[in-house]
mmCIF file of C-alpha atoms and ligand atoms in Angstrom:
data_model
loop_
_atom_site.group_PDB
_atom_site.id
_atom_site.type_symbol
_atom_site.label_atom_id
_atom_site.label_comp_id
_atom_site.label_asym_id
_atom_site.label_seq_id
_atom_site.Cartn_x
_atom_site.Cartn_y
_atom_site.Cartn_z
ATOM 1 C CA UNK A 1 -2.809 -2.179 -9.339
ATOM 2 C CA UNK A 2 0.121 0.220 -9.671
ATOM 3 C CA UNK A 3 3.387 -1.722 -9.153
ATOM 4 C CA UNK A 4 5.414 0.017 -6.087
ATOM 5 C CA UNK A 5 9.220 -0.371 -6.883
ATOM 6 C CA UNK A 6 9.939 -0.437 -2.641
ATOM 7 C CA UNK A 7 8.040 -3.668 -1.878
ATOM 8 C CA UNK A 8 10.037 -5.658 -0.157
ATOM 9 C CA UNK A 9 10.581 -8.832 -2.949
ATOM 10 C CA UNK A 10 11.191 -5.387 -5.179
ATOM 11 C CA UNK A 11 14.137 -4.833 -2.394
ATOM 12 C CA UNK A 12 14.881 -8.049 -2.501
ATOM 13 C CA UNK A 13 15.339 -8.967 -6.030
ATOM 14 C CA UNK A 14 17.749 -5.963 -6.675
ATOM 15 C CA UNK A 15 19.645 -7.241 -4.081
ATOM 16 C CA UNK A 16 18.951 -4.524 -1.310
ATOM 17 C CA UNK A 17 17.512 -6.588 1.203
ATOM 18 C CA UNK A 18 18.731 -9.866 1.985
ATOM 19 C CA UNK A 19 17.319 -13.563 1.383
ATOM 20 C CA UNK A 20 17.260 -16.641 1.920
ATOM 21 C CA UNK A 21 17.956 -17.747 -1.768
ATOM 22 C CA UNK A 22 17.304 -21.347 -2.912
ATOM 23 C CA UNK A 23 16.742 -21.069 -6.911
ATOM 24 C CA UNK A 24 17.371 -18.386 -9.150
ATOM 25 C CA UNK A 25 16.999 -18.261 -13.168
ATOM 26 C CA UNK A 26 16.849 -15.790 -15.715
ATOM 27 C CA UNK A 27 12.840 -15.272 -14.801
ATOM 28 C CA UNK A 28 12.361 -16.320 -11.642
ATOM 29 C CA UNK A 29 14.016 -16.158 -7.913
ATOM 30 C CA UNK A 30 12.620 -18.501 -4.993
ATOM 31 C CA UNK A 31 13.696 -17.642 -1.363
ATOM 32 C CA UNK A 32 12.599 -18.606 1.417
ATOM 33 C CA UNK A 33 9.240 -17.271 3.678
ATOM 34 C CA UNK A 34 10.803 -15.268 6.636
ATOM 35 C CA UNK A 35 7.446 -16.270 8.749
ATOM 36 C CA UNK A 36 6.939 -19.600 7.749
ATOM 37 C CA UNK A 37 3.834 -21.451 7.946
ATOM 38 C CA UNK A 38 5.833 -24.639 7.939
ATOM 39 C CA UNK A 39 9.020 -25.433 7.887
ATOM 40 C CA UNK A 40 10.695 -25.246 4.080
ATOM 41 C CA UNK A 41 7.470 -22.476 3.345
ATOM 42 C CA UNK A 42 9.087 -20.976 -0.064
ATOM 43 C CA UNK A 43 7.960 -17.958 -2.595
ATOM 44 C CA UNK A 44 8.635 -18.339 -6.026
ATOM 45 C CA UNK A 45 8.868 -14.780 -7.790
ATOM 46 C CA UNK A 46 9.258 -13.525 -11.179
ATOM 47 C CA UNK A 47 11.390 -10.923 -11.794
ATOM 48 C CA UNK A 48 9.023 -8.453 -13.720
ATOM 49 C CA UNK A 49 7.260 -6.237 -11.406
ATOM 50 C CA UNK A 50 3.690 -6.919 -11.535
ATOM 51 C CA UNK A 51 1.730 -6.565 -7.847
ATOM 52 C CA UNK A 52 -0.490 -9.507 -8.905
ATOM 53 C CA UNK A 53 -1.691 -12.009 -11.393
ATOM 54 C CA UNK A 54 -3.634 -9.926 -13.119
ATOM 55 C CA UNK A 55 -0.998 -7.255 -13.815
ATOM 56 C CA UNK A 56 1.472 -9.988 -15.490
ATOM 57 C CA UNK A 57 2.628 -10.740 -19.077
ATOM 58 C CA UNK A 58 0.801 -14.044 -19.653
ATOM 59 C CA UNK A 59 4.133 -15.246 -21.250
ATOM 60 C CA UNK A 60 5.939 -14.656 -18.161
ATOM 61 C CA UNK A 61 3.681 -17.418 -16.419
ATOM 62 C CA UNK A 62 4.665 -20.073 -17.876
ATOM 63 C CA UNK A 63 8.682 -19.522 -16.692
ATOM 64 C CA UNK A 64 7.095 -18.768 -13.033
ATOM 65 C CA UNK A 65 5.050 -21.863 -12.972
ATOM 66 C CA UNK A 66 8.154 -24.269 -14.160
ATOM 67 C CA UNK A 67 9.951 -22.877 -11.347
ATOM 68 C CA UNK A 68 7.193 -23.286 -8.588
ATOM 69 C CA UNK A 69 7.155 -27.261 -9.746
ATOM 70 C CA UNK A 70 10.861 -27.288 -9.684
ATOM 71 C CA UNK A 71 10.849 -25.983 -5.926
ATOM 72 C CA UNK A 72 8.222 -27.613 -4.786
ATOM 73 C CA UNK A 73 9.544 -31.194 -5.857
ATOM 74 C CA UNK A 74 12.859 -29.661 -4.035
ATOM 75 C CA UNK A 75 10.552 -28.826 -1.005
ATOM 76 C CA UNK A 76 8.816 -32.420 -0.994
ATOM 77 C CA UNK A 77 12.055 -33.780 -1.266
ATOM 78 C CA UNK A 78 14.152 -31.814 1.416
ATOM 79 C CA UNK A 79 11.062 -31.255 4.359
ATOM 80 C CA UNK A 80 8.464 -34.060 5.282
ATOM 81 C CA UNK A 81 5.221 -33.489 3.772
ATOM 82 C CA UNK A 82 2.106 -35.443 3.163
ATOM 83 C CA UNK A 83 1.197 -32.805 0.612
ATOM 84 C CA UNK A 84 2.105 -29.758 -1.022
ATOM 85 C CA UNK A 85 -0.077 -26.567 -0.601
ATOM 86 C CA UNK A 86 0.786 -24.297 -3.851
ATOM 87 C CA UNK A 87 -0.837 -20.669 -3.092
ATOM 88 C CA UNK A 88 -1.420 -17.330 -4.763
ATOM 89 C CA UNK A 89 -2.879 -14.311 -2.827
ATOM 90 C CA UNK A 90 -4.385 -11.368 -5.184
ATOM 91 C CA UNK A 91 -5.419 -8.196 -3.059
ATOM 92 C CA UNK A 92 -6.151 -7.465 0.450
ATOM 93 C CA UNK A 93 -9.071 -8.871 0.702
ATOM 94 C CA UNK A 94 -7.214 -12.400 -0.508
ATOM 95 C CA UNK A 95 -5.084 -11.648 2.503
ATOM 96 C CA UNK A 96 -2.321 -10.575 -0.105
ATOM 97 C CA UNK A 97 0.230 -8.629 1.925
ATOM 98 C CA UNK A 98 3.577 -7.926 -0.301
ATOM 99 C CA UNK A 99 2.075 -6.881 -3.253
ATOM 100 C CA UNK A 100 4.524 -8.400 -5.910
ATOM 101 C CA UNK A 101 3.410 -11.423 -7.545
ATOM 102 C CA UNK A 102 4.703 -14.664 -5.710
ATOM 103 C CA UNK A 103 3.748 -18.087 -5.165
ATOM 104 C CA UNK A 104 3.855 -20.039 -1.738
ATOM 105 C CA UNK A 105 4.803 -23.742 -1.454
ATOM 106 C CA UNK A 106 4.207 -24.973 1.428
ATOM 107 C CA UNK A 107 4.873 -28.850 3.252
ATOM 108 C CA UNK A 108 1.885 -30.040 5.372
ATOM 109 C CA UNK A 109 1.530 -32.270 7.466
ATOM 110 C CA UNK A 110 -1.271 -34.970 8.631
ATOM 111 C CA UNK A 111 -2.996 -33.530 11.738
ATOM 112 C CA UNK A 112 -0.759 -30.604 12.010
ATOM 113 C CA UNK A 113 -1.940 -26.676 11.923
ATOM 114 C CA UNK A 114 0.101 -24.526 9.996
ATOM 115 C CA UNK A 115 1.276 -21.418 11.775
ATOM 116 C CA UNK A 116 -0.994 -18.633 10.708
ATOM 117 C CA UNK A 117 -0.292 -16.377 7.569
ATOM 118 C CA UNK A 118 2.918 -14.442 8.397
ATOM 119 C CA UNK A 119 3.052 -14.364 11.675
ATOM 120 C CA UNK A 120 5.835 -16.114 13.296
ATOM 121 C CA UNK A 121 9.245 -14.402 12.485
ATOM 122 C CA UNK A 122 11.603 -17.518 12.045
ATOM 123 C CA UNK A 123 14.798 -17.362 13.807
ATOM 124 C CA UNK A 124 17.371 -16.644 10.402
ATOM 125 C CA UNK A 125 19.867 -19.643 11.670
ATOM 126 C CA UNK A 126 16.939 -22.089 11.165
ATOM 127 C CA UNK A 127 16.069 -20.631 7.894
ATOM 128 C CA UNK A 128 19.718 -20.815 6.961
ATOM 129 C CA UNK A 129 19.954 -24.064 7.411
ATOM 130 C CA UNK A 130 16.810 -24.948 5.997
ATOM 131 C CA UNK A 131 17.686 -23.013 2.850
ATOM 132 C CA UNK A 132 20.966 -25.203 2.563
ATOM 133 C CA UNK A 133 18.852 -28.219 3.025
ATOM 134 C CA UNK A 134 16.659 -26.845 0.277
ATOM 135 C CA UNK A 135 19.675 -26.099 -2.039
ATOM 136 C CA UNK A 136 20.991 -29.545 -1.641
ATOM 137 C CA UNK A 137 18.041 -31.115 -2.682
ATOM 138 C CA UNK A 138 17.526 -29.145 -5.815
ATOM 139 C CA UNK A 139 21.380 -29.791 -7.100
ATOM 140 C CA UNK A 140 20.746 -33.539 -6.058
ATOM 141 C CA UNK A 141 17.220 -33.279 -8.112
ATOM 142 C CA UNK A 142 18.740 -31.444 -11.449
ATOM 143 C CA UNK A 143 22.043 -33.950 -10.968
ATOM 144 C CA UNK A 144 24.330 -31.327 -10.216
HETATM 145 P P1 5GP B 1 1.188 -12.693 0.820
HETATM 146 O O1 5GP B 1 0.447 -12.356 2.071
HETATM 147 O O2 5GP B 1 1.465 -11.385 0.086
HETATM 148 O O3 5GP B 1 0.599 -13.757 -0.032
HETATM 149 O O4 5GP B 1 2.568 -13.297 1.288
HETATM 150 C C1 5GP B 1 3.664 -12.541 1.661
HETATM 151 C C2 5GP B 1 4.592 -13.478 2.365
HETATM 152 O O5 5GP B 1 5.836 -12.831 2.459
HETATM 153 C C3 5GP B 1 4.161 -13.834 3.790
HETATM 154 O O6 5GP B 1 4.052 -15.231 3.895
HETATM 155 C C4 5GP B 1 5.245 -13.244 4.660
HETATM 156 O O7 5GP B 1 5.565 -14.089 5.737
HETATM 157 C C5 5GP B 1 6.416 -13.121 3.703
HETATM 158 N N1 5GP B 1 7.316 -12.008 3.970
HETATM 159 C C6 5GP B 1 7.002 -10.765 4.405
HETATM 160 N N2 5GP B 1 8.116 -10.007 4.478
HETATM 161 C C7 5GP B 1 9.139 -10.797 4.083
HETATM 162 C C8 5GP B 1 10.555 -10.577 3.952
HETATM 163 O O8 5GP B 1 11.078 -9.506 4.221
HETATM 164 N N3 5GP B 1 11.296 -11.615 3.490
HETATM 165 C C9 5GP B 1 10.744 -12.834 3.184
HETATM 166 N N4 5GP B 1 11.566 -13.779 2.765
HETATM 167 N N5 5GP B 1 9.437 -13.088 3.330
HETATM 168 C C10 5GP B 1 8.637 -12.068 3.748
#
């Protein structure tokens, strides 16, 4: 699929559209979802364009996939979950609708719906301070 340079995460990880940044590395950024389908609902991204997992370097995997576990034991840390979805949408007809690879990590609960699929805009106070929550519990996790 041919990579378009004025997605949104493109935006985003050139720094011309703004986030709500938890991790960054040399490969990867995680921010979090701005319709969440729970609370703490992250993306983990890697920084090379490619729309989907088909259209990525197989070595640049590995680096993604580190930082998804890294997050998500942040995210089970930091939000109450029972369990961790980890989710990866390729094409439309997946229901793929920002079309630059990214993983979502999201908390669930016992006996509660998520919201639907990016739906609900969250209000960006609540996702501030559920990004600093996030933060905290990463530094606390590497020992920082
Ligand atoms: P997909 O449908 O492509 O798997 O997931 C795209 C995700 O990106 C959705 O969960 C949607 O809520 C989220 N999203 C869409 N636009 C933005 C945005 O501008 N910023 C952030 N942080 N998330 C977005």
């Amino acid at each position: 699929m041919a990579y378009d340079n004025d997605n949104i995460f493109a935006k985003i990880l050139r720094g011309d559209a703004p986030a709500h940044t938890v991790y960054e590395d040399d490969h990867t950024l995680a921010f979090l979802d701005v319709m969440p389908q729970a609370d703490g609902h992250t993306l983990v991204l890697p920084k090379t364009p490619a729309a989907n997992i088909f259209d990525i370097d197989p070595g640049a995997l590995g680096p993604l996939m580190c930082t998804v576990q890294t997050v998500a034991r942040g995210v089970r840390e930091a939000f109450p979950a029972d369990g961790i979805r980890i989710s990866q949408l390729n094409g439309p007809a997946a229901g793929q609708t920002v079309f630059h690879l990214h993983v979502h990590i999201i908390p669930c609960l016992e006996g509660r719906p998520r919201t639907p699929h990016a739906t609900n805009m969250a209000d960006p106070s609540v996702l501030a301070e559920h990004a600093e929550q996030l933060r905290a519990a990463l530094d606390r996790l590497s020992g920082a």
